[in-house]
């Protein structure tokens, strides 16, 4: 990737004299900042803009590290082939006319792929805006030459954007709107060869890059992406386009249907500590905040103090903090005493620290003093500071900056007030490295992203691979198709997952005997090959209370199945909670484990979480903690709490199963009943390819 | 209120020569725009700024409509008393130092209240920034004289803000940041006399005001507020500060605990078609959008077309639209045919209408043409239009404005692109009345607010008052205290609410007989006066299957109660769904009806809705439709659908009960079981004052 990020020589194929052409702008942009050799290529010119121009890349006498191509799409494959022959390290193809434009374009893109695979040349794009390095002032892009005057600032946020022309333009243009300093902006277009992982890997080692924001419409290699995220402590923010597009497919199992709508992606990102953004500017706001505060406080807590000049704004902040899972700091006696010296005597000190009456009584300087006090307080991890456009505030910045640096507190500002004053405040705040926002919710949301403990760089202790003999046993059970409940649970049992006690009965007498052995009540089920929804087919009989009844139900089920299936007798569990656990193969992430609420709640409240297998025990515990309905797990209404370790172990085993058996397409344990805290698989369907 | 909004003469009490004083700015501001007589009042000056100055309001020779007071708080009561004596119509008290500043201030504010009540003089404030009328150019406020140069524009959004100095300053300053034209901005401070309802009432009849935004920390008279909202078709947006403050109180019943966190307010606002905002700028964005599109489309539908130049941005828009309950328009064959003429042949027409390949093939003008086509399409109610900062877009505005006006479609723009181009686009968009936003989510959210059918101005058919004899019967049942289940249900039954069949049994024999009469299984409960949580006390026995068992349980319950209570025998219902219905008295809105999910789901998912009583049948149906878990009501998993009319009738009756019986403090029907679609009260607690 060095040829893209640190080339010594650049050829511009399609360089043009016509200022309205992209090929002209690329040359201008490269010339303006790049310090190495520049070779324009255009068979119709001998010279452009004072540089010798070549008819073909083959004619360039020196070695070319990087070629930037901006010729019509149909000419691109030939040009790229020449580059490969000439030994060019990498090519940024900014031309459009590939997979985004129908059959012909798709074929052309396939051709590029073959060239890359065959020759080893690295291809970036096509259909992209290339690469901007704001520190080196490399603009390997056809963007307007005015981006610097427009406001592009060198900074510590790097951006990676998939998608074509306009979507990439967003981010270039976001940069021009101010406030966010950019390290590198990489528009990777159709990703014929270089993908987000290649670029991300480079950026992780880039000293100028403190935070990486990615806008992606697809992830080329989910597992490599996760591994990269896992091994860095740099904050990564992802805005994923096209989430709703995947939910449409018909899904056979709950697990598969819950996996739509970006569930696996969200789970994978959470698993490796990536922040998920949901809108364009919001992504930029998260990036610039996390560049300033790349690590959550050491305390591991989220105790926020709110410093405000308005009771109402303080309450609104407290509401948002609560909504976003932040904690209002409980101010210590010392802190209260210090603050109370600023307050009028009648007013009790509280958090939000409302300073209006104090300023009214003792002048605006109390606002500065209160900030110092809460920053110094050990019980405060972060300060949400309301800038009200007080004229005096502009003079306090140097001291504020010092306080933030010396106390290590996370300080984020909300900016509201007269335009004329605010512009100055905003500028000074940025100089002092205090992220400020115009919307209160956004300020609080960015603070929440900083305070969130992102579990990155975890040592992975995936030390429970399936043992050899278990694997052998499994192979004998894995015949292609939709396996029936009993067979499915045999697989689960072989993988050390607790399953309910059950046995196939061959006759009414045997059913009665088994039921008596298990103890009443029992459940009896008719298993017909290929029938997933037994309940809908009337093949489930609950609460069978006697041996005679068991015998009767055997006859009844046999008749209902017309002799085609078998009858299963099962111990009936008394359960305090119903869960679903499953495994799917995600096209981007591979085997992924699902955990959700069961029963009616599964379908109505969609409370489910995903994680990509294999899982460590600790990861599985964190996955459980991501479920919304934590109350239900913690011994709700006097029920026993769920044994989280046992549940985590089931998730680990399910993930291991998925990794060990590639033919295992899907597992759906529904329900996983929790009885006296212990989770047990009661019904299950395994689908084998 | 006319003395405030349309005075002929204004006295400024506390007018000052010192330019650093608020009293100086008020005089300057009034002089700059007000065309009537102006009387500065200050005992230390004979003349200020060319105007004769008076020692006291008593010395002013002419009638004074309005006095603006800006003297130290302790002097205010005397000054106001003089105004009342002098026959001044109204006083705007901008001084601070009242209820917001402790005991002494509170007493002072009480004194003001007594003066207002005693003399009939109207008092606005104290602790406020007064009133700005941007059309008349009345600035009855101590704000900086530069607000016009800062960017205050006359427009059609009026604002009402409670709270003091700084919070009111927000909104004045929001105005100076551009884009939102203001009709009137009213800072009403501590609301000692004039409250949001008084101001709202005036604004509803104000021809310059098309939309009203209110930032409120409390609502003085919830019912009057609702009546005002009900009788207008002007959109009203409320941002309520201090939502989280109310949830803390310990609550005896589910209903009361669910009422915290702004539930009743949210219900009341939804009931009368008010839009609830959640952040400051967002409120302004909602206001300016609703001022442009005050009514939802006649179709009553929310079918949105998305016009974009980026596939990715189109998908992101579709995601947001889906999240916000909008529908993607299904384009008709005609519309598709017209659009396909703009598209390259390989590309199918879809919604989002992605024009990038079309522009690539046929030039930027296709973007304009596509807009015309989707606007004209009868299957499209609204168009979310992405402005990408194409240079050509600026030339299309006049035609776009015409199209919007002639087709009556709701058009909202998302603005992204190079700063230099965007500023021009934004300006032209505002001139043509197209609301544009920088954040895609905000644009979609504002569109959703426009397309939401707001049920305002409904003819109210509250035609089921409790009959006279029922009221009499009720009175005999309403003894103060926490009534037991049986007594509580007797009250419900008298109010025509279906209750489960039940009877008190005086002996084991009677229990057996009653149970036999009802049919097995039955439930038996021990009722002890004052015990609300029977289950926790072991006083509920479910599934009693025989007369002998009923007799045994009678003995067991009697022993458990040590003879202190009575034993209730109850038919046991088979229910497919558990709900909770209740009544509370909200301090701001009075008797309010609650409907929520029952059982475990009630506590874990907090799916509950409120409405203020009395309710019409139609309102009750809309209240049911606001519940999140609609799937559960619609015959989930083959269960019968809930009889919505029967459920609505219960809500109507509960509301009527609350209105008819002021001593009825609280009703909690928990559960209201739905059995074969029919809702029946199974357990209930009534609390009487």
PDB file of N, CA, C and O in Angstrom, chain A residues 311-365:
ATOM      1  N   UNK A 311     -31.055  26.523  34.451  1.00  0.00           N
ATOM      2  CA  UNK A 311     -31.661  25.348  35.060  1.00  0.00           C
ATOM      3  C   UNK A 311     -32.308  24.459  34.012  1.00  0.00           C
ATOM      4  O   UNK A 311     -32.157  23.240  34.038  1.00  0.00           O
ATOM      5  N   UNK A 312     -32.994  25.086  33.073  1.00  0.00           N
ATOM      6  CA  UNK A 312     -33.703  24.317  32.050  1.00  0.00           C
ATOM      7  C   UNK A 312     -32.751  23.531  31.180  1.00  0.00           C
ATOM      8  O   UNK A 312     -32.965  22.343  30.918  1.00  0.00           O
ATOM      9  N   UNK A 313     -31.690  24.178  30.737  1.00  0.00           N
ATOM     10  CA  UNK A 313     -30.725  23.477  29.887  1.00  0.00           C
ATOM     11  C   UNK A 313     -30.034  22.370  30.679  1.00  0.00           C
ATOM     12  O   UNK A 313     -29.689  21.328  30.132  1.00  0.00           O
ATOM     13  N   UNK A 314     -29.845  22.598  31.977  1.00  0.00           N
ATOM     14  CA  UNK A 314     -29.268  21.565  32.825  1.00  0.00           C
ATOM     15  C   UNK A 314     -30.153  20.341  32.882  1.00  0.00           C
ATOM     16  O   UNK A 314     -29.683  19.211  32.748  1.00  0.00           O
ATOM     17  N   UNK A 315     -31.442  20.566  33.052  1.00  0.00           N
ATOM     18  CA  UNK A 315     -32.370  19.433  33.112  1.00  0.00           C
ATOM     19  C   UNK A 315     -32.398  18.700  31.781  1.00  0.00           C
ATOM     20  O   UNK A 315     -32.376  17.473  31.726  1.00  0.00           O
ATOM     21  N   UNK A 316     -32.427  19.463  30.683  1.00  0.00           N
ATOM     22  CA  UNK A 316     -32.426  18.821  29.357  1.00  0.00           C
ATOM     23  C   UNK A 316     -31.172  17.966  29.196  1.00  0.00           C
ATOM     24  O   UNK A 316     -31.231  16.842  28.695  1.00  0.00           O
ATOM     25  N   UNK A 317     -30.029  18.481  29.666  1.00  0.00           N
ATOM     26  CA  UNK A 317     -28.789  17.700  29.581  1.00  0.00           C
ATOM     27  C   UNK A 317     -28.888  16.432  30.417  1.00  0.00           C
ATOM     28  O   UNK A 317     -28.435  15.360  29.998  1.00  0.00           O
ATOM     29  N   UNK A 318     -29.447  16.565  31.602  1.00  0.00           N
ATOM     30  CA  UNK A 318     -29.583  15.391  32.476  1.00  0.00           C
ATOM     31  C   UNK A 318     -30.487  14.350  31.825  1.00  0.00           C
ATOM     32  O   UNK A 318     -30.223  13.149  31.889  1.00  0.00           O
ATOM     33  N   UNK A 319     -31.549  14.808  31.173  1.00  0.00           N
ATOM     34  CA  UNK A 319     -32.438  13.885  30.453  1.00  0.00           C
ATOM     35  C   UNK A 319     -31.673  13.115  29.386  1.00  0.00           C
ATOM     36  O   UNK A 319     -31.793  11.896  29.274  1.00  0.00           O
ATOM     37  N   UNK A 320     -30.908  13.837  28.604  1.00  0.00           N
ATOM     38  CA  UNK A 320     -30.170  13.187  27.521  1.00  0.00           C
ATOM     39  C   UNK A 320     -29.119  12.230  28.088  1.00  0.00           C
ATOM     40  O   UNK A 320     -28.921  11.126  27.570  1.00  0.00           O
ATOM     41  N   UNK A 321     -28.431  12.682  29.131  1.00  0.00           N
ATOM     42  CA  UNK A 321     -27.409  11.827  29.739  1.00  0.00           C
ATOM     43  C   UNK A 321     -28.034  10.515  30.194  1.00  0.00           C
ATOM     44  O   UNK A 321     -27.511   9.423  29.940  1.00  0.00           O
ATOM     45  N   UNK A 322     -29.186  10.623  30.826  1.00  0.00           N
ATOM     46  CA  UNK A 322     -29.897   9.440  31.302  1.00  0.00           C
ATOM     47  C   UNK A 322     -30.259   8.524  30.141  1.00  0.00           C
ATOM     48  O   UNK A 322     -30.017   7.314  30.169  1.00  0.00           O
ATOM     49  N   UNK A 323     -30.803   9.113  29.104  1.00  0.00           N
ATOM     50  CA  UNK A 323     -31.214   8.345  27.923  1.00  0.00           C
ATOM     51  C   UNK A 323     -30.024   7.601  27.311  1.00  0.00           C
ATOM     52  O   UNK A 323     -30.166   6.511  26.780  1.00  0.00           O
ATOM     53  N   UNK A 324     -28.851   8.221  27.359  1.00  0.00           N
ATOM     54  CA  UNK A 324     -27.671   7.656  26.704  1.00  0.00           C
ATOM     55  C   UNK A 324     -26.823   6.805  27.656  1.00  0.00           C
ATOM     56  O   UNK A 324     -25.685   6.462  27.346  1.00  0.00           O
ATOM     57  N   UNK A 325     -27.371   6.495  28.808  1.00  0.00           N
ATOM     58  CA  UNK A 325     -26.688   5.575  29.706  1.00  0.00           C
ATOM     59  C   UNK A 325     -25.550   6.196  30.495  1.00  0.00           C
ATOM     60  O   UNK A 325     -24.710   5.481  31.033  1.00  0.00           O
ATOM     61  N   UNK A 326     -25.504   7.511  30.569  1.00  0.00           N
ATOM     62  CA  UNK A 326     -24.494   8.153  31.407  1.00  0.00           C
ATOM     63  C   UNK A 326     -25.058   8.312  32.817  1.00  0.00           C
ATOM     64  O   UNK A 326     -26.268   8.261  33.037  1.00  0.00           O
ATOM     65  N   UNK A 327     -24.133   8.549  33.724  1.00  0.00           N
ATOM     66  CA  UNK A 327     -24.507   8.647  35.137  1.00  0.00           C
ATOM     67  C   UNK A 327     -24.254  10.093  35.563  1.00  0.00           C
ATOM     68  O   UNK A 327     -23.222  10.661  35.207  1.00  0.00           O
ATOM     69  N   UNK A 328     -25.157  10.707  36.295  1.00  0.00           N
ATOM     70  CA  UNK A 328     -24.859  12.030  36.830  1.00  0.00           C
ATOM     71  C   UNK A 328     -23.942  11.845  38.034  1.00  0.00           C
ATOM     72  O   UNK A 328     -24.269  11.077  38.950  1.00  0.00           O
ATOM     73  N   UNK A 329     -22.807  12.530  38.031  1.00  0.00           N
ATOM     74  CA  UNK A 329     -21.863  12.369  39.142  1.00  0.00           C
ATOM     75  C   UNK A 329     -22.527  12.796  40.453  1.00  0.00           C
ATOM     76  O   UNK A 329     -23.203  13.822  40.521  1.00  0.00           O
ATOM     77  N   UNK A 330     -22.331  11.976  41.456  1.00  0.00           N
ATOM     78  CA  UNK A 330     -22.777  12.284  42.818  1.00  0.00           C
ATOM     79  C   UNK A 330     -21.661  13.137  43.427  1.00  0.00           C
ATOM     80  O   UNK A 330     -20.588  12.617  43.733  1.00  0.00           O
ATOM     81  N   UNK A 331     -21.880  14.415  43.589  1.00  0.00           N
ATOM     82  CA  UNK A 331     -20.779  15.291  44.024  1.00  0.00           C
ATOM     83  C   UNK A 331     -20.432  15.018  45.486  1.00  0.00           C
ATOM     84  O   UNK A 331     -21.318  14.862  46.339  1.00  0.00           O
ATOM     85  N   UNK A 332     -19.136  14.991  45.757  1.00  0.00           N
ATOM     86  CA  UNK A 332     -18.683  14.698  47.123  1.00  0.00           C
ATOM     87  C   UNK A 332     -18.902  15.913  48.016  1.00  0.00           C
ATOM     88  O   UNK A 332     -19.164  17.025  47.547  1.00  0.00           O
ATOM     89  N   UNK A 333     -18.755  15.693  49.309  1.00  0.00           N
ATOM     90  CA  UNK A 333     -18.927  16.783  50.273  1.00  0.00           C
ATOM     91  C   UNK A 333     -17.920  17.901  49.987  1.00  0.00           C
ATOM     92  O   UNK A 333     -18.264  19.095  50.040  1.00  0.00           O
ATOM     93  N   UNK A 334     -16.688  17.523  49.640  1.00  0.00           N
ATOM     94  CA  UNK A 334     -15.663  18.536  49.338  1.00  0.00           C
ATOM     95  C   UNK A 334     -16.062  19.381  48.136  1.00  0.00           C
ATOM     96  O   UNK A 334     -15.951  20.610  48.155  1.00  0.00           O
ATOM     97  N   UNK A 335     -16.501  18.700  47.101  1.00  0.00           N
ATOM     98  CA  UNK A 335     -16.884  19.423  45.891  1.00  0.00           C
ATOM     99  C   UNK A 335     -18.058  20.349  46.186  1.00  0.00           C
ATOM    100  O   UNK A 335     -18.106  21.506  45.742  1.00  0.00           O
ATOM    101  N   UNK A 336     -19.012  19.821  46.945  1.00  0.00           N
ATOM    102  CA  UNK A 336     -20.171  20.639  47.283  1.00  0.00           C
ATOM    103  C   UNK A 336     -19.763  21.874  48.074  1.00  0.00           C
ATOM    104  O   UNK A 336     -20.260  22.972  47.837  1.00  0.00           O
ATOM    105  N   UNK A 337     -18.856  21.652  48.994  1.00  0.00           N
ATOM    106  CA  UNK A 337     -18.421  22.776  49.832  1.00  0.00           C
ATOM    107  C   UNK A 337     -17.753  23.838  48.974  1.00  0.00           C
ATOM    108  O   UNK A 337     -18.019  25.046  49.109  1.00  0.00           O
ATOM    109  N   UNK A 338     -16.899  23.389  48.052  1.00  0.00           N
ATOM    110  CA  UNK A 338     -16.191  24.351  47.192  1.00  0.00           C
ATOM    111  C   UNK A 338     -17.175  25.115  46.318  1.00  0.00           C
ATOM    112  O   UNK A 338     -17.080  26.335  46.153  1.00  0.00           O
ATOM    113  N   UNK A 339     -18.146  24.381  45.762  1.00  0.00           N
ATOM    114  CA  UNK A 339     -19.123  25.053  44.900  1.00  0.00           C
ATOM    115  C   UNK A 339     -20.021  25.990  45.698  1.00  0.00           C
ATOM    116  O   UNK A 339     -20.413  27.056  45.215  1.00  0.00           O
ATOM    117  N   UNK A 340     -20.339  25.582  46.920  1.00  0.00           N
ATOM    118  CA  UNK A 340     -21.297  26.385  47.690  1.00  0.00           C
ATOM    119  C   UNK A 340     -20.726  27.760  48.011  1.00  0.00           C
ATOM    120  O   UNK A 340     -21.475  28.698  48.246  1.00  0.00           O
ATOM    121  N   UNK A 341     -19.396  27.868  47.991  1.00  0.00           N
ATOM    122  CA  UNK A 341     -18.800  29.190  48.211  1.00  0.00           C
ATOM    123  C   UNK A 341     -19.090  30.135  47.038  1.00  0.00           C
ATOM    124  O   UNK A 341     -18.987  31.346  47.175  1.00  0.00           O
ATOM    125  N   UNK A 342     -19.435  29.569  45.892  1.00  0.00           N
ATOM    126  CA  UNK A 342     -19.791  30.407  44.742  1.00  0.00           C
ATOM    127  C   UNK A 342     -21.274  30.746  44.719  1.00  0.00           C
ATOM    128  O   UNK A 342     -21.709  31.662  44.043  1.00  0.00           O
ATOM    129  N   UNK A 343     -22.051  29.955  45.449  1.00  0.00           N
ATOM    130  CA  UNK A 343     -23.512  30.028  45.339  1.00  0.00           C
ATOM    131  C   UNK A 343     -24.067  31.053  46.321  1.00  0.00           C
ATOM    132  O   UNK A 343     -23.470  31.299  47.365  1.00  0.00           O
ATOM    133  N   UNK A 344     -25.227  31.604  46.017  1.00  0.00           N
ATOM    134  CA  UNK A 344     -25.926  32.380  47.053  1.00  0.00           C
ATOM    135  C   UNK A 344     -26.352  31.425  48.163  1.00  0.00           C
ATOM    136  O   UNK A 344     -26.560  30.236  47.904  1.00  0.00           O
ATOM    137  N   UNK A 345     -26.444  31.940  49.382  1.00  0.00           N
ATOM    138  CA  UNK A 345     -26.654  31.052  50.532  1.00  0.00           C
ATOM    139  C   UNK A 345     -27.928  30.208  50.451  1.00  0.00           C
ATOM    140  O   UNK A 345     -27.955  29.087  50.962  1.00  0.00           O
ATOM    141  N   UNK A 346     -28.961  30.716  49.824  1.00  0.00           N
ATOM    142  CA  UNK A 346     -30.235  29.984  49.820  1.00  0.00           C
ATOM    143  C   UNK A 346     -30.221  28.774  48.900  1.00  0.00           C
ATOM    144  O   UNK A 346     -31.087  27.924  48.968  1.00  0.00           O
ATOM    145  N   UNK A 347     -29.205  28.669  48.024  1.00  0.00           N
ATOM    146  CA  UNK A 347     -29.279  27.668  46.969  1.00  0.00           C
ATOM    147  C   UNK A 347     -28.439  26.444  47.271  1.00  0.00           C
ATOM    148  O   UNK A 347     -27.240  26.536  47.490  1.00  0.00           O
ATOM    149  N   UNK A 348     -29.058  25.248  47.268  1.00  0.00           N
ATOM    150  CA  UNK A 348     -28.291  24.024  47.493  1.00  0.00           C
ATOM    151  C   UNK A 348     -27.472  23.668  46.245  1.00  0.00           C
ATOM    152  O   UNK A 348     -27.889  23.947  45.127  1.00  0.00           O
ATOM    153  N   UNK A 349     -26.313  23.054  46.468  1.00  0.00           N
ATOM    154  CA  UNK A 349     -25.471  22.617  45.350  1.00  0.00           C
ATOM    155  C   UNK A 349     -25.999  21.287  44.826  1.00  0.00           C
ATOM    156  O   UNK A 349     -26.311  20.395  45.614  1.00  0.00           O
ATOM    157  N   UNK A 350     -26.110  21.194  43.533  1.00  0.00           N
ATOM    158  CA  UNK A 350     -26.543  19.928  42.932  1.00  0.00           C
ATOM    159  C   UNK A 350     -25.837  19.749  41.606  1.00  0.00           C
ATOM    160  O   UNK A 350     -25.109  20.618  41.163  1.00  0.00           O
ATOM    161  N   UNK A 351     -26.031  18.614  41.011  1.00  0.00           N
ATOM    162  CA  UNK A 351     -25.546  18.341  39.666  1.00  0.00           C
ATOM    163  C   UNK A 351     -26.775  18.022  38.833  1.00  0.00           C
ATOM    164  O   UNK A 351     -27.479  17.078  39.162  1.00  0.00           O
ATOM    165  N   UNK A 352     -27.101  18.705  37.759  1.00  0.00           N
ATOM    166  CA  UNK A 352     -26.400  19.791  37.085  1.00  0.00           C
ATOM    167  C   UNK A 352     -26.045  20.975  38.000  1.00  0.00           C
ATOM    168  O   UNK A 352     -26.855  21.363  38.848  1.00  0.00           O
ATOM    169  N   UNK A 353     -24.832  21.486  37.783  1.00  0.00           N
ATOM    170  CA  UNK A 353     -24.355  22.639  38.526  1.00  0.00           C
ATOM    171  C   UNK A 353     -24.893  23.895  37.833  1.00  0.00           C
ATOM    172  O   UNK A 353     -24.351  24.353  36.836  1.00  0.00           O
ATOM    173  N   UNK A 354     -26.005  24.389  38.357  1.00  0.00           N
ATOM    174  CA  UNK A 354     -26.690  25.525  37.730  1.00  0.00           C
ATOM    175  C   UNK A 354     -26.126  26.813  38.315  1.00  0.00           C
ATOM    176  O   UNK A 354     -26.319  27.117  39.489  1.00  0.00           O
ATOM    177  N   UNK A 355     -25.451  27.592  37.499  1.00  0.00           N
ATOM    178  CA  UNK A 355     -24.718  28.749  38.013  1.00  0.00           C
ATOM    179  C   UNK A 355     -25.427  30.062  37.777  1.00  0.00           C
ATOM    180  O   UNK A 355     -24.861  31.121  38.068  1.00  0.00           O
ATOM    181  N   UNK A 356     -26.655  30.015  37.255  1.00  0.00           N
ATOM    182  CA  UNK A 356     -27.279  31.302  36.989  1.00  0.00           C
ATOM    183  C   UNK A 356     -27.414  32.159  38.252  1.00  0.00           C
ATOM    184  O   UNK A 356     -26.954  33.299  38.280  1.00  0.00           O
ATOM    185  N   UNK A 357     -27.994  31.603  39.303  1.00  0.00           N
ATOM    186  CA  UNK A 357     -28.116  32.454  40.505  1.00  0.00           C
ATOM    187  C   UNK A 357     -26.747  32.871  41.050  1.00  0.00           C
ATOM    188  O   UNK A 357     -26.595  33.992  41.551  1.00  0.00           O
ATOM    189  N   UNK A 358     -25.755  31.989  40.909  1.00  0.00           N
ATOM    190  CA  UNK A 358     -24.417  32.323  41.411  1.00  0.00           C
ATOM    191  C   UNK A 358     -23.810  33.463  40.609  1.00  0.00           C
ATOM    192  O   UNK A 358     -23.208  34.392  41.167  1.00  0.00           O
ATOM    193  N   UNK A 359     -23.972  33.430  39.295  1.00  0.00           N
ATOM    194  CA  UNK A 359     -23.447  34.509  38.461  1.00  0.00           C
ATOM    195  C   UNK A 359     -24.167  35.803  38.754  1.00  0.00           C
ATOM    196  O   UNK A 359     -23.584  36.883  38.763  1.00  0.00           O
ATOM    197  N   UNK A 360     -25.477  35.672  38.975  1.00  0.00           N
ATOM    198  CA  UNK A 360     -26.288  36.832  39.296  1.00  0.00           C
ATOM    199  C   UNK A 360     -25.772  37.474  40.582  1.00  0.00           C
ATOM    200  O   UNK A 360     -25.659  38.694  40.694  1.00  0.00           O
ATOM    201  N   UNK A 361     -25.414  36.629  41.555  1.00  0.00           N
ATOM    202  CA  UNK A 361     -24.968  37.140  42.852  1.00  0.00           C
ATOM    203  C   UNK A 361     -23.491  37.551  42.822  1.00  0.00           C
ATOM    204  O   UNK A 361     -23.117  38.579  43.391  1.00  0.00           O
ATOM    205  N   UNK A 362     -22.640  36.771  42.154  1.00  0.00           N
ATOM    206  CA  UNK A 362     -21.195  36.948  42.305  1.00  0.00           C
ATOM    207  C   UNK A 362     -20.431  37.196  41.005  1.00  0.00           C
ATOM    208  O   UNK A 362     -19.213  37.133  40.998  1.00  0.00           O
ATOM    209  N   UNK A 363     -21.146  37.437  39.932  1.00  0.00           N
ATOM    210  CA  UNK A 363     -20.469  37.772  38.681  1.00  0.00           C
ATOM    211  C   UNK A 363     -20.103  36.563  37.857  1.00  0.00           C
ATOM    212  O   UNK A 363     -20.097  35.426  38.353  1.00  0.00           O
ATOM    213  N   UNK A 364     -19.798  36.790  36.586  1.00  0.00           N
ATOM    214  CA  UNK A 364     -19.584  35.680  35.648  1.00  0.00           C
ATOM    215  C   UNK A 364     -18.407  34.790  35.994  1.00  0.00           C
ATOM    216  O   UNK A 364     -18.380  33.626  35.583  1.00  0.00           O
ATOM    217  N   UNK A 365     -17.453  35.284  36.759  1.00  0.00           N
ATOM    218  CA  UNK A 365     -16.256  34.484  37.008  1.00  0.00           C
ATOM    219  C   UNK A 365     -16.553  33.173  37.754  1.00  0.00           C
ATOM    220  O   UNK A 365     -15.765  32.229  37.689  1.00  0.00           O
TER     221      UNK A 365
END
